[in-house]
Coordinates of C-alpha atoms in Angstrom, one line a residue:
X1 CA -158.4 101.2 -57.5
X2 CA -161.3 103.2 -56.1
X3 CA -161.6 103.3 -52.3
X4 CA -164.0 104.6 -49.7
X5 CA -163.2 105.5 -46.2
X6 CA -159.6 105.5 -47.2
X7 CA -157.0 106.1 -44.5
X8 CA -153.3 106.3 -44.5
X9 CA -151.2 103.5 -43.1
X10 CA -147.6 103.7 -42.1
X11 CA -145.2 100.8 -41.3
X12 CA -145.5 100.8 -37.6
X13 CA -147.6 102.5 -35.1
X14 CA -145.0 104.1 -32.9
X15 CA -146.5 105.1 -29.6
X16 CA -143.3 106.5 -28.0
X17 CA -143.6 110.1 -26.8
X18 CA -140.6 112.5 -26.5
X19 CA -139.1 112.2 -23.1
X20 CA -138.4 115.6 -21.5
X21 CA -136.7 114.2 -18.5
X22 CA -138.9 116.3 -16.1
X23 CA -139.8 114.9 -12.6
X24 CA -143.4 115.2 -11.6
X25 CA -142.5 117.6 -8.8
X26 CA -141.3 120.1 -11.4
X27 CA -144.8 120.9 -12.4
X28 CA -145.0 123.3 -9.4
X29 CA -142.2 125.3 -11.1
X30 CA -144.4 126.3 -14.0
X31 CA -145.1 130.0 -13.7
X32 CA -145.6 132.1 -16.9
X33 CA -145.8 135.2 -14.7
X34 CA -142.1 134.7 -13.6
X35 CA -140.6 135.7 -16.9
X36 CA -140.2 139.2 -18.3
X37 CA -142.6 140.6 -20.8
X38 CA -141.5 140.2 -24.4
X39 CA -142.0 142.8 -27.1
X40 CA -142.0 142.2 -30.9
X41 CA -142.6 144.5 -33.8
X42 CA -144.6 142.2 -36.2
X43 CA -144.8 144.9 -38.9
X44 CA -141.9 143.3 -40.7
X45 CA -143.5 139.8 -40.7
X46 CA -145.2 138.4 -43.8
X47 CA -148.9 138.9 -44.6
X48 CA -151.3 136.7 -46.6
X49 CA -151.5 139.5 -49.2
X50 CA -147.7 139.5 -49.5
X51 CA -148.0 135.9 -50.5
X52 CA -150.6 136.6 -53.2
X53 CA -153.4 135.2 -51.1
X54 CA -156.7 137.1 -51.5
X55 CA -158.9 136.6 -48.5
X56 CA -162.6 137.6 -48.6
X57 CA -163.8 140.5 -46.5
X58 CA -164.8 139.8 -42.9
X59 CA -167.8 141.5 -41.3
X60 CA -166.4 144.0 -38.8
X61 CA -162.9 142.6 -39.6
X62 CA -163.2 140.0 -36.9
X63 CA -162.5 136.2 -37.2
X64 CA -164.4 134.4 -34.5
X65 CA -163.5 130.7 -33.8
X66 CA -163.9 127.9 -31.3
X67 CA -160.6 126.1 -31.0
X68 CA -160.1 122.9 -29.0
X69 CA -156.5 122.0 -28.2
X70 CA -154.5 119.4 -26.2
X71 CA -152.5 120.9 -23.4
X72 CA -149.3 119.4 -22.1
X73 CA -147.7 119.8 -18.6
X74 CA -148.1 123.5 -18.9
X75 CA -150.8 125.4 -20.8
X76 CA -149.7 128.1 -23.2
X77 CA -152.6 130.3 -22.0
X78 CA -151.3 133.6 -20.9
X79 CA -147.7 133.0 -21.9
X80 CA -145.6 135.6 -23.6
X81 CA -145.2 133.6 -26.8
X82 CA -148.9 132.9 -27.1
X83 CA -149.6 136.6 -26.9
X84 CA -147.0 137.3 -29.7
X85 CA -148.5 134.4 -31.7
X86 CA -151.8 136.2 -31.7
X87 CA -150.2 139.5 -32.7
X88 CA -148.3 137.9 -35.6
X89 CA -151.3 135.9 -36.7
X90 CA -153.6 139.0 -36.8
X91 CA -150.9 140.8 -38.8
X92 CA -150.7 138.0 -41.3
X93 CA -154.5 137.6 -41.8
X94 CA -155.2 141.4 -41.6
X95 CA -158.0 140.9 -39.1
X96 CA -158.7 140.7 -35.4
X97 CA -158.8 137.2 -33.9
X98 CA -161.6 136.3 -31.4
X99 CA -160.7 132.8 -30.4
X100 CA -162.6 130.8 -27.7
X101 CA -159.9 128.4 -26.6
X102 CA -160.9 125.1 -25.1
X103 CA -157.9 123.5 -23.4
X104 CA -157.8 119.9 -22.2
X105 CA -155.0 117.8 -20.6
X106 CA -153.4 115.8 -23.3
X107 CA -154.3 112.4 -21.8
X108 CA -158.0 113.3 -21.3
X109 CA -158.0 114.9 -24.7
X110 CA -156.9 111.7 -26.4
X111 CA -159.5 109.7 -24.4
X112 CA -162.4 111.9 -25.6
X113 CA -161.3 112.8 -29.1
X114 CA -163.1 110.1 -31.0
X115 CA -166.2 110.6 -28.9
X116 CA -166.4 114.2 -30.1
X117 CA -165.9 113.2 -33.8
X118 CA -168.5 110.5 -33.5
X119 CA -171.0 113.0 -32.2
X120 CA -170.5 115.1 -35.4
X121 CA -170.6 118.3 -33.3
X122 CA -167.0 119.3 -33.7
X123 CA -165.3 122.7 -32.9
X124 CA -164.2 125.0 -35.7
X125 CA -160.6 123.8 -35.3
X126 CA -159.1 121.1 -33.1
X127 CA -156.0 119.3 -32.2
X128 CA -155.7 115.7 -33.5
X129 CA -154.0 112.8 -31.8
X130 CA -155.6 109.9 -33.6
X131 CA -153.8 110.5 -36.9
X132 CA -155.4 109.0 -40.0
X133 CA -158.3 107.5 -38.0
X134 CA -160.1 110.9 -38.6
X135 CA -160.1 110.5 -42.3
X136 CA -163.4 108.6 -42.3
X137 CA -165.1 111.6 -40.6
X138 CA -163.8 113.8 -43.4
X139 CA -165.3 111.5 -46.0
X140 CA -168.5 111.6 -44.0
X141 CA -168.6 115.3 -44.5
X142 CA -167.8 116.3 -40.9
X143 CA -164.3 117.7 -41.6
X144 CA -163.1 120.2 -44.2
X145 CA -161.3 118.8 -47.2
X146 CA -158.2 121.0 -47.1
X147 CA -157.2 120.0 -50.6
X148 CA -159.9 122.3 -51.9
X149 CA -158.1 125.2 -50.2
X150 CA -154.6 124.8 -51.4
X151 CA -154.7 128.3 -52.9
X152 CA -154.6 129.6 -49.3
X153 CA -151.5 127.7 -48.3
X154 CA -147.9 128.9 -48.9
X155 CA -145.9 127.0 -46.2
X156 CA -147.5 123.7 -45.5
X157 CA -146.9 122.4 -49.1
X158 CA -143.1 122.7 -48.5
X159 CA -143.4 120.3 -45.5
X160 CA -145.5 118.0 -47.7
X161 CA -143.0 118.0 -50.5
X162 CA -140.0 117.4 -48.2
X163 CA -141.5 114.5 -46.3
X164 CA -140.5 111.0 -47.2
X165 CA -143.2 110.0 -49.7
X166 CA -143.9 113.6 -50.8
X167 CA -147.4 115.0 -51.2
X168 CA -148.9 111.5 -51.3
X169 CA -147.9 111.1 -47.7
X170 CA -150.2 113.9 -46.6
X171 CA -153.1 113.1 -49.0
X172 CA -155.5 110.2 -49.5
X173 CA -155.5 108.2 -52.6
X174 CA -158.2 110.4 -54.2
X175 CA -156.2 113.6 -53.4
X176 CA -158.4 114.6 -50.4
X177 CA -156.8 115.8 -47.2
X178 CA -158.6 116.1 -43.9
X179 CA -156.0 117.3 -41.5
X180 CA -152.8 119.3 -41.2
X181 CA -150.1 116.9 -40.0
X182 CA -147.7 117.6 -37.2
X183 CA -144.5 119.2 -38.4
X184 CA -140.9 118.8 -37.5
X185 CA -138.0 121.1 -38.5
X186 CA -134.5 119.6 -38.5
X187 CA -132.3 122.4 -39.8
X188 CA -129.0 120.6 -39.3
X189 CA -130.3 117.3 -40.8
X190 CA -129.4 115.3 -37.7
X191 CA -130.8 111.9 -38.4
X192 CA -130.4 110.7 -34.9
X193 CA -132.9 108.5 -33.1
X194 CA -134.6 108.5 -29.7
X195 CA -134.2 105.0 -28.3
X196 CA -133.0 101.4 -28.8
X197 CA -130.0 102.5 -30.8
X198 CA -127.3 101.9 -28.2
X199 CA -126.3 99.6 -25.3
X200 CA -125.9 101.0 -21.8
X201 CA -122.8 99.8 -19.9
X202 CA -121.6 100.4 -16.4
X203 CA -118.7 102.6 -17.4
X204 CA -117.3 102.6 -13.9
X205 CA -116.9 98.8 -14.0
X206 CA -115.5 98.8 -17.5
X207 CA -112.9 101.4 -16.6
X208 CA -112.0 99.6 -13.4
X209 CA -111.4 96.4 -15.3
X210 CA -109.6 98.1 -18.2
X211 CA -112.4 97.1 -20.6
X212 CA -114.3 99.0 -23.3
X213 CA -117.8 98.7 -24.8
X214 CA -118.2 96.4 -27.8
X215 CA -118.1 97.5 -31.4
X216 CA -118.9 94.1 -32.8
X217 CA -121.0 91.1 -31.7
X218 CA -117.8 89.1 -31.4
X219 CA -116.4 91.7 -29.1
X220 CA -119.7 91.7 -27.1
X221 CA -119.4 88.0 -26.6
X222 CA -115.9 88.4 -25.3
X223 CA -116.9 91.3 -23.1
X224 CA -119.8 89.4 -21.5
X225 CA -117.5 86.5 -20.7
X226 CA -115.0 88.8 -19.0
X227 CA -117.8 90.5 -17.0
X228 CA -119.2 87.2 -15.9
X229 CA -115.8 86.1 -14.8
X230 CA -115.5 89.3 -12.8
X231 CA -118.9 88.7 -11.2
X232 CA -118.0 85.0 -10.4
X233 CA -114.7 86.0 -8.8
X234 CA -116.2 88.7 -6.7
X235 CA -114.2 91.4 -8.4
X236 CA -117.5 93.1 -9.4
X237 CA -120.6 93.3 -7.1
X238 CA -123.4 92.4 -9.5
X239 CA -125.8 89.5 -10.1
X240 CA -126.0 89.4 -13.9
X241 CA -124.2 90.8 -16.9
X242 CA -127.4 91.8 -18.9
X243 CA -130.7 93.2 -17.9
X244 CA -133.8 94.4 -19.7
X245 CA -135.2 97.9 -18.8
X246 CA -138.9 97.1 -19.4
X247 CA -141.2 94.3 -20.4
X248 CA -143.1 96.7 -22.6
X249 CA -140.4 96.2 -25.2
X250 CA -139.0 92.7 -25.3
X251 CA -135.3 92.0 -25.1
X252 CA -135.2 91.4 -28.9
X253 CA -135.9 95.1 -29.5
X254 CA -132.4 95.8 -28.5
X255 CA -130.9 93.3 -31.0
X256 CA -133.1 93.3 -34.1
X257 CA -131.4 96.2 -35.7
X258 CA -128.0 94.4 -35.4
X259 CA -129.5 91.5 -37.5
X260 CA -131.2 93.8 -40.0
X261 CA -134.7 92.8 -39.1
X262 CA -137.5 94.1 -36.9
X263 CA -139.8 92.8 -34.2
X264 CA -143.1 93.4 -36.0
X265 CA -144.5 94.5 -39.3
X266 CA -142.0 96.6 -41.3
X267 CA -140.9 97.6 -44.8
X268 CA -137.6 96.5 -46.4
X269 CA -136.2 96.0 -49.8
X270 CA -139.4 96.9 -51.7
X271 CA -141.9 94.9 -49.7
X272 CA -143.8 94.7 -46.4
X273 CA -142.5 91.9 -44.2
X274 CA -143.2 90.5 -40.8
X275 CA -139.9 90.5 -38.9
X276 CA -140.4 87.8 -36.3
X277 CA -140.8 85.0 -38.9
X278 CA -137.7 86.0 -40.9
X279 CA -134.5 83.9 -40.9
X280 CA -132.6 87.0 -39.6
X281 CA -134.9 87.0 -36.6
X282 CA -134.4 83.4 -36.0
X283 CA -130.6 84.0 -36.1
X284 CA -131.1 86.8 -33.5
X285 CA -133.1 84.5 -31.2
X286 CA -130.4 81.8 -31.5
X287 CA -127.8 84.4 -30.4
X288 CA -129.9 85.5 -27.4
X289 CA -130.4 81.9 -26.4
X290 CA -126.7 81.5 -26.4
X291 CA -126.3 84.5 -24.0
X292 CA -129.1 83.1 -21.8
X293 CA -127.6 79.6 -21.7
X294 CA -124.2 81.2 -20.7
X295 CA -126.0 82.7 -17.7
X296 CA -125.4 86.3 -18.7
X297 CA -129.1 87.4 -18.9
X298 CA -131.2 88.3 -15.8
X299 CA -134.0 85.6 -15.7
X300 CA -136.6 88.3 -15.1
X301 CA -135.9 89.9 -18.4
X302 CA -139.4 89.2 -19.8
X303 CA -141.4 90.1 -16.7
X304 CA -139.7 93.0 -15.0
X305 CA -141.5 96.3 -15.5
X306 CA -140.0 99.8 -15.9
X307 CA -139.9 100.5 -12.1
X308 CA -138.1 97.3 -11.4
X309 CA -135.8 97.9 -14.3
X310 CA -134.9 101.3 -12.9
X311 CA -134.3 99.6 -9.5
X312 CA -132.0 97.0 -11.0
X313 CA -130.0 99.6 -12.9
X314 CA -129.5 101.9 -9.8
X315 CA -128.7 99.2 -7.3
X316 CA -126.1 97.4 -9.3
X317 CA -128.0 94.2 -10.3
X318 CA -126.6 94.1 -13.8
X319 CA -123.8 95.7 -15.9
X320 CA -125.3 96.0 -19.4
X321 CA -128.7 97.0 -20.7
X322 CA -129.4 96.6 -24.4
X323 CA -132.9 98.1 -24.3
X324 CA -133.4 101.6 -23.1
X325 CA -134.8 105.1 -23.9
X326 CA -132.7 108.2 -24.5
X327 CA -132.3 109.9 -21.1
X328 CA -132.3 106.6 -19.2
X329 CA -128.6 106.6 -18.5
X330 CA -128.7 110.2 -17.2
X331 CA -131.7 109.3 -15.1
X332 CA -130.1 106.3 -13.6
X333 CA -126.9 108.2 -12.9
X334 CA -128.9 110.8 -10.9
X335 CA -130.5 108.0 -8.9
X336 CA -127.7 105.5 -8.3
X337 CA -127.5 104.1 -4.8
X338 CA -123.7 103.5 -4.8
X339 CA -121.1 106.2 -5.0
X340 CA -119.1 106.2 -8.2
X341 CA -121.6 104.1 -10.2
X342 CA -122.0 105.4 -13.7
X343 CA -124.0 104.2 -16.7
X344 CA -122.9 105.2 -20.2
X345 CA -123.8 104.5 -23.8
X346 CA -122.2 103.1 -26.9
X347 CA -123.7 102.6 -30.4
X348 CA -125.1 99.1 -31.2
X349 CA -122.4 96.6 -31.9
X350 CA -122.1 95.5 -35.5
X351 CA -122.8 92.1 -36.9
X352 CA -120.1 91.8 -39.5
X353 CA -122.4 89.7 -41.7
X354 CA -124.9 92.6 -42.0
X355 CA -122.8 95.7 -41.5
X356 CA -123.8 98.8 -39.5
X357 CA -126.7 98.1 -37.1
X358 CA -130.0 99.7 -38.0
X359 CA -131.4 102.2 -35.5
X360 CA -135.1 102.8 -34.9
X361 CA -136.7 106.2 -35.2
X362 CA -134.2 108.1 -37.3
X363 CA -135.3 111.7 -37.7
X364 CA -135.9 112.9 -41.3
X365 CA -133.7 115.8 -42.5
X366 CA -135.1 119.2 -43.1
X367 CA -138.8 119.7 -42.9
X368 CA -141.1 116.7 -42.4
X369 CA -144.6 115.7 -41.3
X370 CA -145.8 113.0 -38.9
X371 CA -149.2 111.5 -39.5
X372 CA -149.9 110.6 -35.9
X373 CA -150.9 114.1 -34.8
X374 CA -152.2 117.3 -36.3
X375 CA -155.0 119.7 -36.7
X376 CA -158.5 119.3 -38.3
X377 CA -161.0 121.9 -39.4
X378 CA -164.8 121.5 -39.2
X379 CA -166.6 121.3 -42.6
X380 CA -169.1 123.8 -41.1
X381 CA -166.6 126.5 -40.2
X382 CA -167.3 130.0 -41.4
X383 CA -164.5 131.6 -43.4
X384 CA -162.5 128.5 -44.2
X385 CA -160.1 130.5 -46.3
X386 CA -158.9 132.4 -43.2
X387 CA -158.7 129.3 -41.1
X388 CA -156.6 127.4 -43.6
X389 CA -154.3 130.4 -44.2
X390 CA -154.0 130.8 -40.4
X391 CA -152.9 127.2 -39.8
X392 CA -150.7 127.2 -42.8
X393 CA -148.8 130.2 -41.5
X394 CA -147.8 128.2 -38.4
X395 CA -145.5 126.3 -40.8
X396 CA -143.6 129.4 -41.9
X397 CA -140.0 129.9 -40.9
X398 CA -140.8 133.1 -39.0
X399 CA -143.6 131.5 -37.0
X400 CA -141.6 128.3 -36.3
X401 CA -138.8 130.6 -35.0
X402 CA -141.2 132.6 -32.9
X403 CA -142.9 129.6 -31.3
X404 CA -139.7 127.7 -30.7
X405 CA -137.0 130.3 -30.1
X406 CA -139.0 133.4 -29.2
X407 CA -137.6 136.9 -29.8
X408 CA -134.0 137.6 -30.7
X409 CA -132.2 139.5 -28.0
X410 CA -134.9 138.6 -25.4
X411 CA -135.1 134.8 -25.4
X412 CA -132.2 133.9 -27.7
X413 CA -129.1 135.4 -29.4
X414 CA -127.4 134.5 -32.7
X415 CA -123.7 133.6 -32.8
X416 CA -121.4 134.8 -35.6
X417 CA -121.8 131.5 -37.4
X418 CA -125.6 131.8 -37.3
X419 CA -126.1 129.4 -34.4
X420 CA -129.0 130.3 -32.1
X421 CA -128.5 130.2 -28.3
X422 CA -131.1 130.6 -25.6
X423 CA -130.4 133.4 -23.1
X424 CA -128.9 132.6 -19.7
X425 CA -132.3 133.0 -18.0
X426 CA -133.3 129.8 -19.8
X427 CA -130.1 127.8 -20.0
X428 CA -128.9 128.6 -16.5
X429 CA -132.2 127.5 -14.9
X430 CA -132.2 124.2 -13.0
X431 CA -134.5 122.8 -15.7
X432 CA -134.2 124.8 -19.0
X433 CA -137.2 122.9 -20.3
X434 CA -139.4 124.3 -17.5
X435 CA -138.1 127.9 -17.9
X436 CA -138.5 127.8 -21.7
X437 CA -142.1 126.5 -21.1
X438 CA -142.7 129.5 -18.8
X439 CA -142.1 131.7 -21.8
X440 CA -144.5 129.4 -23.8
X441 CA -141.8 128.1 -26.1
X442 CA -142.9 125.0 -28.1
X443 CA -139.3 123.6 -28.1
X444 CA -139.7 122.9 -24.4
X445 CA -142.0 120.0 -25.4
X446 CA -144.0 120.5 -22.3
X447 CA -145.8 123.7 -23.5
X448 CA -147.0 124.0 -27.1
X449 CA -148.0 127.4 -28.3
X450 CA -150.6 128.3 -30.9
X451 CA -152.9 125.7 -32.4
X452 CA -151.2 122.5 -31.7
X453 CA -149.8 120.4 -33.3
X454 CA -147.4 122.7 -35.1
X455 CA -143.7 122.3 -36.0
X456 CA -141.1 121.8 -33.3
X457 CA -137.6 123.0 -34.1
X458 CA -135.2 120.1 -33.4
X459 CA -132.2 122.3 -32.5
X460 CA -134.3 124.2 -29.9
X461 CA -135.7 121.0 -28.5
X462 CA -132.2 119.5 -28.1
X463 CA -130.9 122.6 -26.3
X464 CA -133.6 122.6 -23.6
X465 CA -134.8 119.0 -23.0
X466 CA -131.9 116.8 -24.1
X467 CA -129.5 116.2 -21.2
X468 CA -125.9 115.2 -22.0
X469 CA -125.1 111.5 -21.1
X470 CA -121.8 109.6 -20.9
X471 CA -120.9 108.1 -24.3
X472 CA -118.0 106.1 -25.7
X473 CA -116.8 105.3 -29.2
X474 CA -113.5 103.8 -30.4
X475 CA -112.2 107.1 -31.8
X476 CA -113.0 109.5 -29.0
X477 CA -113.0 107.1 -26.0
X478 CA -115.2 108.2 -23.1
X479 CA -117.0 111.6 -23.5
X480 CA -120.4 113.3 -23.0
X481 CA -122.9 113.8 -25.7
X482 CA -126.6 114.1 -26.5
X483 CA -128.5 110.9 -27.5
X484 CA -130.0 112.3 -30.7
X485 CA -126.7 113.8 -31.9
X486 CA -124.5 110.8 -31.0
X487 CA -126.7 108.2 -32.5
X488 CA -126.5 110.1 -35.8
X489 CA -122.8 110.7 -35.5
X490 CA -121.9 107.2 -34.4
X491 CA -124.4 105.3 -36.5
X492 CA -123.9 107.3 -39.7
X493 CA -126.1 107.2 -42.9
X494 CA -126.1 103.4 -43.1
X495 CA -127.8 103.2 -39.7
X496 CA -131.0 104.7 -41.0
X497 CA -133.4 101.7 -41.0
X498 CA -135.8 101.0 -43.9
X499 CA -138.7 100.8 -41.5
X500 CA -138.1 104.5 -40.8
X501 CA -138.6 105.4 -44.5
X502 CA -141.6 103.3 -45.7
X503 CA -143.5 104.4 -48.8
X504 CA -147.1 105.6 -48.7
X505 CA -149.7 102.9 -48.4
X506 CA -153.4 103.6 -49.0
X507 CA -155.8 101.4 -47.0
X508 CA -159.5 101.4 -46.3
X509 CA -160.6 101.5 -42.6
X510 CA -161.1 97.7 -42.6
X511 CA -157.7 97.1 -44.3
X512 CA -156.1 99.4 -41.7
X513 CA -157.5 97.3 -38.9
X514 CA -156.0 94.2 -40.5
X515 CA -152.6 96.0 -40.8
X516 CA -152.8 96.8 -37.1
X517 CA -152.9 93.1 -36.2
X518 CA -149.3 92.8 -37.5
X519 CA -148.1 96.1 -36.2
X520 CA -146.5 96.7 -32.8
X521 CA -149.0 96.0 -30.0
X522 CA -151.2 93.9 -32.4
X523 CA -152.2 90.3 -31.8
X524 CA -149.3 88.9 -33.8
X525 CA -146.8 91.0 -31.9
X526 CA -148.1 89.9 -28.5
X527 CA -147.9 86.3 -29.4
X528 CA -144.5 86.6 -31.1
X529 CA -143.0 88.2 -28.0
X530 CA -144.4 85.4 -25.8
X531 CA -143.0 82.7 -28.0
X532 CA -139.7 84.5 -28.5
X533 CA -139.1 84.3 -24.7
X534 CA -139.5 80.5 -24.9
X535 CA -136.9 80.3 -27.6
X536 CA -134.5 82.6 -25.7
X537 CA -134.9 80.6 -22.4
X538 CA -134.7 77.2 -24.3
X539 CA -138.2 76.1 -23.6
X540 CA -138.4 75.7 -27.3
X541 CA -135.4 74.7 -29.3
X542 CA -134.4 77.4 -31.8
X543 CA -132.5 74.8 -33.8
X544 CA -135.5 72.6 -34.2
X545 CA -136.9 73.3 -37.7
X546 CA -140.2 71.7 -36.8
X547 CA -140.5 73.9 -33.7
X548 CA -139.7 77.0 -35.8
X549 CA -142.3 76.1 -38.4
X550 CA -144.9 75.5 -35.6
X551 CA -143.9 79.0 -34.2
X552 CA -144.6 80.6 -37.6
X553 CA -147.9 78.9 -38.0
X554 CA -148.9 79.9 -34.5
X555 CA -148.2 83.6 -35.2
X556 CA -150.0 83.5 -38.5
X557 CA -153.0 81.9 -36.9
X558 CA -153.5 85.0 -34.7
X559 CA -155.0 87.2 -37.4
X560 CA -158.7 87.5 -38.1
X561 CA -158.0 87.1 -41.8
X562 CA -155.3 85.3 -43.9
X563 CA -151.9 86.4 -42.6
X564 CA -150.2 86.1 -46.0
X565 CA -153.2 87.8 -47.6
X566 CA -152.7 90.8 -45.3
X567 CA -149.1 91.2 -46.4
X568 CA -150.1 90.9 -50.1
X569 CA -152.8 93.5 -49.5
X570 CA -150.3 95.9 -48.1
X571 CA -147.9 95.4 -51.0
X572 CA -150.8 95.9 -53.5
X573 CA -151.8 99.2 -52.0
X574 CA -148.3 100.6 -51.5
X575 CA -147.1 103.5 -53.7
X576 CA -143.7 102.1 -54.4
X577 CA -141.0 104.7 -55.2
X578 CA -140.2 103.2 -58.7
X579 CA -143.9 103.1 -59.6
X580 CA -144.4 106.7 -58.3
X581 CA -141.5 107.9 -60.4
X582 CA -142.9 106.1 -63.5
X583 CA -146.3 107.6 -62.9
X584 CA -144.7 111.1 -62.7
X585 CA -142.8 110.5 -65.9
X586 CA -145.9 109.3 -67.7
X587 CA -147.9 112.3 -66.5
X588 CA -145.1 114.6 -67.6
X589 CA -144.9 112.9 -71.0
X590 CA -148.7 113.2 -71.4
X591 CA -148.6 116.9 -70.4
X592 CA -145.7 117.5 -72.8
X593 CA -147.6 115.8 -75.6
X594 CA -150.8 117.8 -74.9
X595 CA -148.8 121.0 -74.9
X596 CA -147.3 120.1 -78.2
X597 CA -150.6 119.4 -79.8
X598 CA -152.1 122.6 -78.4
X599 CA -149.1 124.5 -79.7
X600 CA -149.4 123.0 -83.2
X601 CA -153.1 123.8 -83.2
X602 CA -152.5 127.4 -82.3
X603 CA -149.9 127.7 -85.0
X604 CA -152.3 126.2 -87.5
X605 CA -155.0 128.7 -86.5
X606 CA -152.5 131.6 -86.7
X607 CA -151.3 130.5 -90.2
X608 CA -154.9 130.2 -91.4
X609 CA -155.7 133.7 -90.1
X610 CA -152.7 135.1 -91.9

């Protein structure tokens, strides 16, 4: 089907940013002049010519550009890695770079980004934080269609091919492409997740009582009963067994994966679905209602904000928290008000009916792209061939290594088994994330070098920003581990949720707006959360079929168009894996047939000539 103003849609708009665990006061510690000067011989690095790329001649051999980027807590301006980035880039392009950098705080950048695009007066190159929303400006002729310059790319196509959905993920339905998507490099294929994939427990209380975290829901019920008994008897100083860490994500977010559903729009088993109206979701609400009726859940679970959640956790109000971000347990342990208090983590308990609990936000293995951020190029840019080649080079292994790890022997070393290790100057610092940022290393997540957004190396990021937290599993008992790694190890392959691997869906701008009504933060989501609270607290009877049907009708009534029609529209415009495979097979067959006909014709001509 022909489409105009086509934009890419993904299953769920995930607005969670990577938590670096850096207190606000740490910003005073950023000082790029505090680190030693780095030296690097870039003569052994690749060049565009080495890659078979023929770039046109530049007047005076200078490439002049206006580049606008988003800055994080620390700007890369003047850092050692930024200087080496320029040296390596000039070597690759075979020219001198004269870049006028415009740097804006990330929050302000996001607020003004669409205003700049709407004005039509865009810089030569710019960071992108609005994802596929910019595609319409490309179709209006404001942004460069990168698909016309694929001959000048050698590295980005590998990220396109390796991403779930393949090249179609990075392109629009007509094959056009208006921005380079943010890259992520996961060399060890760690498919861990960031948040809502574990329950937090008061480890000190469990150990004192001779108890362990739950591995199944049945065990969780038994554990809650024992903890409530300890509270009632005065053996444990707490008010409730279960708390919620924030009202921004409702209590169901901690349990939906256990029941193999989701709390808003998601993709599963070959179709788009709306989790809160599924039978699995109803079963989950029934379970939470049982916990609430037993008196286990803090009555403020639906209204307490993040600050009050932190207070409850650090002052001993509750003993279990099913909804939390990675790093929360470590943060709480640093701020506890009672000596000996310790929070720890265990993977989500299993519902034996469904098997391993699904976790949200599983990382893709290898090289992958994320459509939420990236880089766009003005359609009016001079020398687009150079610009495309320059941005593409940021996706090369050697540039990813330079921007994330720096220079071997100066910012990192390599062990005999090939493992990279940051030098003591970084890892022995009070905050390795801050010290790595002082060098300008992208893995710090608080300083992003070059033209952002470019690939982050997962291993480097884990080393400098992920703090170890207390963990438990049935095999190892109590130990320390990093959230991303442990959620992969303890969850295993079956824990990767289908909503983390949705197929490509092509939508117009209007269709995308309809899709957003069912996504997280949309009108349906807000109403579903409100009504879910009523079921959990018993204001509405979860066992009353009439009440459940009324609930479904209420949610569906929130959309500006027909709810079921939106679901059908999404399914109609989804490139299903089977269909994509059939299309590829048909194309291959057609090409083979064409080649056969051409070969026969050539043979006939040859025979006639002879």
